[in-house]
mmCIF file of C-alpha atoms in Angstrom:
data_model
loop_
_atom_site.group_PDB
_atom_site.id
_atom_site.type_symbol
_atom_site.label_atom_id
_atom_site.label_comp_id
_atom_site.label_asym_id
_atom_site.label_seq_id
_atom_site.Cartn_x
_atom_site.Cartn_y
_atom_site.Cartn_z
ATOM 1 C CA UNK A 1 -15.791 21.258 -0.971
ATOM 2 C CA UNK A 2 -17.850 22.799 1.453
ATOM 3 C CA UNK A 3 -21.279 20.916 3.215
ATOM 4 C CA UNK A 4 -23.133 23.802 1.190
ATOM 5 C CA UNK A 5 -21.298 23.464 -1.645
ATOM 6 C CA UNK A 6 -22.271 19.518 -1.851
ATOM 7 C CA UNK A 7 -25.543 20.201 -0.922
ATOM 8 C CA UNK A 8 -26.109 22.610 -3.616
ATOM 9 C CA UNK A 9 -23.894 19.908 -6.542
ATOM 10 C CA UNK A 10 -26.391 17.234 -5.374
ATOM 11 C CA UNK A 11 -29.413 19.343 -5.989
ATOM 12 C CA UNK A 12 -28.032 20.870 -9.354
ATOM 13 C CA UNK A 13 -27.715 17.084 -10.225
ATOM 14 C CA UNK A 14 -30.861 15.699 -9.683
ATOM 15 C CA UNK A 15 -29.875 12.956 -6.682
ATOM 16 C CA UNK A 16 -31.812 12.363 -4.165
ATOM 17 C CA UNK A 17 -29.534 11.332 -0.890
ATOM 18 C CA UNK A 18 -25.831 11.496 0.291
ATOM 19 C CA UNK A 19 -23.868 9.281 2.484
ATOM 20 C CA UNK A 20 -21.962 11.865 4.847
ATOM 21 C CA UNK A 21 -18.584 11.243 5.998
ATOM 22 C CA UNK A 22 -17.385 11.868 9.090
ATOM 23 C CA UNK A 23 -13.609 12.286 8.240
ATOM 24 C CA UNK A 24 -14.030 15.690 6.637
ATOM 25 C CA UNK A 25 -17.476 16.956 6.552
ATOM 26 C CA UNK A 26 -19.425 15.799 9.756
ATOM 27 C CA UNK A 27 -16.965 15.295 12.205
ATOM 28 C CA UNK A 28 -18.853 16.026 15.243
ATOM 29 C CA UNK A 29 -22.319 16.669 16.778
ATOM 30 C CA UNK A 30 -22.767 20.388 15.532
ATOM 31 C CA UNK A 31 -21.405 19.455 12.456
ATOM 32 C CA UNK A 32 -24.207 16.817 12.268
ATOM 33 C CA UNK A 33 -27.103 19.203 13.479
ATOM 34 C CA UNK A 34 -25.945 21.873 10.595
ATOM 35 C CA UNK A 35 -25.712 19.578 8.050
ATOM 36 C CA UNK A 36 -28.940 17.941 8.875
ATOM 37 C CA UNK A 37 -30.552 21.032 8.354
ATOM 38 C CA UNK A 38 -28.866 22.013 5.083
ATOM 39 C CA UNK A 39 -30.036 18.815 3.232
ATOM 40 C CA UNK A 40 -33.835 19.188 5.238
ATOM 41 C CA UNK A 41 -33.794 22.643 3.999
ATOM 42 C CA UNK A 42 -32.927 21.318 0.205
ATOM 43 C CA UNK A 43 -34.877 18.478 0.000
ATOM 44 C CA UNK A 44 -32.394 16.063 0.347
ATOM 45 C CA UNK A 45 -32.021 12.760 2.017
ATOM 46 C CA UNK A 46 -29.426 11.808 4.205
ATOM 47 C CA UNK A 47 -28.744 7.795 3.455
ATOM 48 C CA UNK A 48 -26.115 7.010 5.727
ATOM 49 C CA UNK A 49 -23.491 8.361 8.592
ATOM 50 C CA UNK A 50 -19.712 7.309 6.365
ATOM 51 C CA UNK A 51 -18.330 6.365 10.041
ATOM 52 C CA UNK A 52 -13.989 4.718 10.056
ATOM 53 C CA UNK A 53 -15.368 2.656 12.593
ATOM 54 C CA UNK A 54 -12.869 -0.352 13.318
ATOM 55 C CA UNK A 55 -15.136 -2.913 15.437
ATOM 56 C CA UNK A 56 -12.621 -5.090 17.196
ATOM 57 C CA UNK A 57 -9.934 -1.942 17.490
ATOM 58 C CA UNK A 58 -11.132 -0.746 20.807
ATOM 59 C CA UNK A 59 -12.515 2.056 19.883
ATOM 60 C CA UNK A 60 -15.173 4.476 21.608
ATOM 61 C CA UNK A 61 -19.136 4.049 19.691
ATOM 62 C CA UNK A 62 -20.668 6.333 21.530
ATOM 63 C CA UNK A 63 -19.801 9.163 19.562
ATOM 64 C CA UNK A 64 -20.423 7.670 16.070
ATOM 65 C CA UNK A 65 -23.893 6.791 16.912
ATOM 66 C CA UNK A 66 -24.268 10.547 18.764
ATOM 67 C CA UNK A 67 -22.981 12.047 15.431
ATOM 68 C CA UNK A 68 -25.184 9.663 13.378
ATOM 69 C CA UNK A 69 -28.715 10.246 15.760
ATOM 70 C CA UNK A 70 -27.851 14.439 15.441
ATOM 71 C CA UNK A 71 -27.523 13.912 11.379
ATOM 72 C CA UNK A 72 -30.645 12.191 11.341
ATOM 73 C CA UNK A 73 -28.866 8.982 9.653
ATOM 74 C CA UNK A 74 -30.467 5.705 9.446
ATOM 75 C CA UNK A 75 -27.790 4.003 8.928
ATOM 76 C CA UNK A 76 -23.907 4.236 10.521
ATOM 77 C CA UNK A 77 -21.513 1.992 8.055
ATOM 78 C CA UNK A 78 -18.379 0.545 9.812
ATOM 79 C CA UNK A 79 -15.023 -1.225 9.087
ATOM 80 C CA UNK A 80 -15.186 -5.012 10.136
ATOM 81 C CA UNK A 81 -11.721 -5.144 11.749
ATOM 82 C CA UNK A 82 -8.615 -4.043 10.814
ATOM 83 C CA UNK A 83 -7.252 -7.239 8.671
ATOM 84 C CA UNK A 84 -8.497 -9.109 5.500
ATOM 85 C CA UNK A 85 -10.062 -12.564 6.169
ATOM 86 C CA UNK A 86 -7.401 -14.827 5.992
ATOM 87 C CA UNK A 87 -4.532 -12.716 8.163
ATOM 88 C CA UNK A 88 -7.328 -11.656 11.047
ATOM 89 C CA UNK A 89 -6.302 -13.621 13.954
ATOM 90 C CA UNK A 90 -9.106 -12.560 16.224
ATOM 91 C CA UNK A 91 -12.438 -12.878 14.498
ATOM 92 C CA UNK A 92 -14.462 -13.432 17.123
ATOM 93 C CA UNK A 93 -13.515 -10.057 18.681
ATOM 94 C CA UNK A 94 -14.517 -8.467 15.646
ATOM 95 C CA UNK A 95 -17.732 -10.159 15.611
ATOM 96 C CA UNK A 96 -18.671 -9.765 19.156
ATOM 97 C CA UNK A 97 -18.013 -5.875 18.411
ATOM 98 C CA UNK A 98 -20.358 -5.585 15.582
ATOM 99 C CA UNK A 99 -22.869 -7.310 17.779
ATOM 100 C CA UNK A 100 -21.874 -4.874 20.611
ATOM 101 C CA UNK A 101 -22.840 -1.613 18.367
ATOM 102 C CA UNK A 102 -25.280 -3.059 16.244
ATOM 103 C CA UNK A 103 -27.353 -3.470 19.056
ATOM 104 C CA UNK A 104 -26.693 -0.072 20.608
ATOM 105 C CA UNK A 105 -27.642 1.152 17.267
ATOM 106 C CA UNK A 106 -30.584 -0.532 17.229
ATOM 107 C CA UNK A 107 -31.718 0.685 20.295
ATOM 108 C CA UNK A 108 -32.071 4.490 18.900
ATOM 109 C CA UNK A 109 -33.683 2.796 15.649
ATOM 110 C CA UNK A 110 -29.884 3.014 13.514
ATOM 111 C CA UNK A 111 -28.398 0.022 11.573
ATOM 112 C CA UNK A 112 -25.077 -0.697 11.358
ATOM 113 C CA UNK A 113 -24.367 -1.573 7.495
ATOM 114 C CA UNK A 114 -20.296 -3.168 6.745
ATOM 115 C CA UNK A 115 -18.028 -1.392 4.081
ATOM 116 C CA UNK A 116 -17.417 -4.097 1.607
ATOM 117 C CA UNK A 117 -13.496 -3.685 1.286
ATOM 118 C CA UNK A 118 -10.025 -4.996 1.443
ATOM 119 C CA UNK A 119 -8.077 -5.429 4.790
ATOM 120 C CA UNK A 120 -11.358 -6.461 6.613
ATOM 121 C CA UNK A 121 -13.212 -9.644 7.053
ATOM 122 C CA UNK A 122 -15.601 -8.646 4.202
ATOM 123 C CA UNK A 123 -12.829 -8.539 1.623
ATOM 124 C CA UNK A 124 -14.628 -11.801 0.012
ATOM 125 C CA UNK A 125 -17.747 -12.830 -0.619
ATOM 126 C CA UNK A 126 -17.674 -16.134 1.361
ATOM 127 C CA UNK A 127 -16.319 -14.336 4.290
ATOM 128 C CA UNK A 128 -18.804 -11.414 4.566
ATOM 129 C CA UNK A 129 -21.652 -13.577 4.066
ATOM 130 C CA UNK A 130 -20.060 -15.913 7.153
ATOM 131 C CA UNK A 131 -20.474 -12.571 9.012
ATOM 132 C CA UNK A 132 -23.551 -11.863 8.120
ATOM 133 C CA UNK A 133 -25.026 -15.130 9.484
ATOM 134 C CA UNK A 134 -22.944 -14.362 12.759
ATOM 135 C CA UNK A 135 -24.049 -11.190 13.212
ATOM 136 C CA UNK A 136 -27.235 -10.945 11.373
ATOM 137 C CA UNK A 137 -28.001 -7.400 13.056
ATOM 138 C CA UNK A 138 -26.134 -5.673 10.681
ATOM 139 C CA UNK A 139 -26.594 -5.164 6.991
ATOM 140 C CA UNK A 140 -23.897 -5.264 3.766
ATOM 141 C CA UNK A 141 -22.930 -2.381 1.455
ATOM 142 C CA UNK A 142 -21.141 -3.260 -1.785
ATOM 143 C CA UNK A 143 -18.664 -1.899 -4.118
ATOM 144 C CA UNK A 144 -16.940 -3.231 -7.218
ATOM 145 C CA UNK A 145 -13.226 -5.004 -6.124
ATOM 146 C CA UNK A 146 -10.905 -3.699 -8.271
ATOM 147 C CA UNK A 147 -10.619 -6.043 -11.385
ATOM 148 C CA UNK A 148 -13.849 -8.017 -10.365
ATOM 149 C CA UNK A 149 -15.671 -9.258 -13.084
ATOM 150 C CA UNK A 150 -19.215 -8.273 -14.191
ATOM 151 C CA UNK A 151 -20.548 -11.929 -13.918
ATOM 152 C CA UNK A 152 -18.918 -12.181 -10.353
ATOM 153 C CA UNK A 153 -20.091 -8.910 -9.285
ATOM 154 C CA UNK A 154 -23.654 -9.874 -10.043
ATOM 155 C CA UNK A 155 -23.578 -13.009 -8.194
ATOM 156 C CA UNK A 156 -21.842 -11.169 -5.264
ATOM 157 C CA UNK A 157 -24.815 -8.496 -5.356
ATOM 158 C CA UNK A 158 -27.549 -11.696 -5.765
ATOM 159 C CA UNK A 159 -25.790 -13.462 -2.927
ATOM 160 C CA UNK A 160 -25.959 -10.358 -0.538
ATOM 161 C CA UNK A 161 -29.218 -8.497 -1.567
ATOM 162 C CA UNK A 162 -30.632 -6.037 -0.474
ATOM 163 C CA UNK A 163 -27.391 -3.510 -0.411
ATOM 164 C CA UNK A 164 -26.142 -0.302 -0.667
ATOM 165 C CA UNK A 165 -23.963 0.208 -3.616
ATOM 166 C CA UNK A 166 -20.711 2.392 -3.755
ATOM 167 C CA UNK A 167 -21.079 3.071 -7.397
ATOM 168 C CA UNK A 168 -17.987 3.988 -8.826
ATOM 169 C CA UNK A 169 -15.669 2.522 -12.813
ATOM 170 C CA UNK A 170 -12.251 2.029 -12.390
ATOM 171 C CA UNK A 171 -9.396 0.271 -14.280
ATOM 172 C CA UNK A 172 -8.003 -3.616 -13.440
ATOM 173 C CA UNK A 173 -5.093 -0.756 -11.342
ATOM 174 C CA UNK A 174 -7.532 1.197 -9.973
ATOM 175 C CA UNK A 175 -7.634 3.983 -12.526
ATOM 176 C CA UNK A 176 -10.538 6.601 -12.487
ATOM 177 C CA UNK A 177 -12.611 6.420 -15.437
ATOM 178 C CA UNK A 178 -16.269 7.886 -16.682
ATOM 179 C CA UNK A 179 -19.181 6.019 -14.536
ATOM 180 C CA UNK A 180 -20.556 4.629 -17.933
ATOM 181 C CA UNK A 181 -17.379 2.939 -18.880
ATOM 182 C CA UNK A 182 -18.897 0.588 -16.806
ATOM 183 C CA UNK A 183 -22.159 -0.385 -18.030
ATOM 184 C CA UNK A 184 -21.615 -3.718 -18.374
ATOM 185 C CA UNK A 185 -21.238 -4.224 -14.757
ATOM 186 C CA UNK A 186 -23.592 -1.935 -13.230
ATOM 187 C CA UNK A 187 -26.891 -2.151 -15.332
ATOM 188 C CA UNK A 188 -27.339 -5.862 -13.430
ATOM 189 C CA UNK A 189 -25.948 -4.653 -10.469
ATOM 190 C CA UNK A 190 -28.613 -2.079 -10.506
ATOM 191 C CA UNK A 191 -31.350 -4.046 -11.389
ATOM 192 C CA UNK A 192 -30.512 -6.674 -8.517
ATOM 193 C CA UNK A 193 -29.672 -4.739 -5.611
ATOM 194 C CA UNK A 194 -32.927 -4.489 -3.850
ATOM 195 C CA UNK A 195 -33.972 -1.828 -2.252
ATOM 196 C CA UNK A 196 -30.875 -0.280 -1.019
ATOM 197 C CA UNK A 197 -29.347 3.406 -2.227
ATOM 198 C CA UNK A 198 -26.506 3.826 -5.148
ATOM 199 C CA UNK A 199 -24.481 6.331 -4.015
ATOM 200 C CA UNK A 200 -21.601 8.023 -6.355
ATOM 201 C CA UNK A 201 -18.467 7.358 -4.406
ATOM 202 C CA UNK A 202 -15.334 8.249 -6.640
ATOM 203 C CA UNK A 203 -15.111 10.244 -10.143
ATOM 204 C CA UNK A 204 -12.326 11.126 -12.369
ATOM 205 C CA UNK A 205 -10.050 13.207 -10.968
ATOM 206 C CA UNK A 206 -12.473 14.323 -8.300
ATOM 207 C CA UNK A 207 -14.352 17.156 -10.513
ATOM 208 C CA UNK A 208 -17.527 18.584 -9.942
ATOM 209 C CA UNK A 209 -17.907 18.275 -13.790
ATOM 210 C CA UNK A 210 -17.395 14.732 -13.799
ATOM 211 C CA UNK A 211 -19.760 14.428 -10.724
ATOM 212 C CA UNK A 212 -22.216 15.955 -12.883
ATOM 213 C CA UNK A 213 -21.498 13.310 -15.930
ATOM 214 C CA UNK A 214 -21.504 10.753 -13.684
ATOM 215 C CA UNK A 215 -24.386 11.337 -11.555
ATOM 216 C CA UNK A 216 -26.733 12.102 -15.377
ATOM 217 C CA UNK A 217 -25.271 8.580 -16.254
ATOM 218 C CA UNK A 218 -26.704 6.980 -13.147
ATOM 219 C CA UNK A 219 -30.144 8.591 -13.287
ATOM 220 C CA UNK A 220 -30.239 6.973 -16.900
ATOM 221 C CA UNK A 221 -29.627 3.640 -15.719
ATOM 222 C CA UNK A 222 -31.915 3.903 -12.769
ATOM 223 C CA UNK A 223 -34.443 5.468 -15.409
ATOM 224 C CA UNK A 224 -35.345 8.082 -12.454
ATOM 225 C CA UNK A 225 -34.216 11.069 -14.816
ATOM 226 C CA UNK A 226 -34.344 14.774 -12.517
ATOM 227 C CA UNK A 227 -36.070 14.675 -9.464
ATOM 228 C CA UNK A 228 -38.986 17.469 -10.116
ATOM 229 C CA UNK A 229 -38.715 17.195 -13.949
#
């Protein structure tokens, strides 16, 4: 879909924000600048700049945090390395990286916030909260691991509060399902996040419909119901 097209779903639905990626719908600068406008002109926050930063890969920063400054982003979320925790044989690279951006960030008034996910070094709990004491510049998102439990999911959340929740269901082998399959898991989570956003990351079969479901089913939780009803 279209920036306009997204802009106009996330009104229809009643959220409030969107985490833009930069793989497909703000790639660039002017990008950035017209979608900025779009969501300014329709009342709509922008939560985050969805960067595939690598920290530790060698890659260029200066243009993520020009894309993220021109979308008016608070936030820029990165990759922490390229390998899961126990297979990353350069660590401290990786952490002297997100210290590197994080503090160029910081300077233009951006944080840097970590992707909670496999293949980097916050693919476990321990591990990301290790990170966050060595770099305590940046800030954690979160998102369920596939087949986590809702009692470890909690503590997870607890342990790492205040985040920014991915907020997606899926099946023990990744399956799609209906957000409120989920319930069991994400009324705590909700409740014990803090004060970060919950932003609707995958749905079934990626269908504006389901969107739609899904995004009703989080507004019930968050007991928020349409913005402006």
């Amino acid at each position: 879909m279209t920036v306009p097209e997204i802009v106009a779903m996330v009104g229809r639905a009643g959220l409030a924000a969107v985490e833009w990626g930069g793989d497909v719908h703000v790639p660039d600068v002017a990008a950035a600048r017209d979608t900025a406008a779009r969501c300014a002109d329709a009342g709509i926050e922008v939560a985050a700049f969805g960067s595939y930063y690598r920290a530790g890969a060698g890659e260029p920063f200066e243009g993520v945090l020009a894309t993220a400054l021109a979308l008016g982003a608070p936030r820029i979320r990165v990759w922490a390395g390229r390998l899961g925790s126990a297979g990353e044989p350069d660590r401290a690279g990786v952490v002297a990286d997100l210290a590197r951006v994080a503090e160029m960030a910081a300077a233009e008034g951006v944080t840097v916030c970590l992707e909670y996910h496999a293949n980097t070094l916050t693919d476990t709990l321990e591990s990301t909260v290790d990170l966050l004491v060595e770099v305590p510049a940046v800030r954690p998102y979160w998102q369920p691991p596939i087949g986590v439990s809702a009692a470890d999911a909690l503590a997870a959340v607890v342990a790492l509060r205040p985040v920014t929740a991915h907020v997606f269901t899926w099946t023990d082998t990744g399956r799609r399902l209906p957000l409120a399959a989920g319930e069991a898991l994400w009324r705590p989570v909700l409740s014990a996040m803090g004060s970060g956003y919950a932003l609707l990351e995958f749905v079934p079969d990626d269908d504006p419909a389901a969107f739609a479901r899904d995004a009703a089913t989080l507004l019930d939780w968050l007991d928020v119901g349409l913005r402006g009803s």
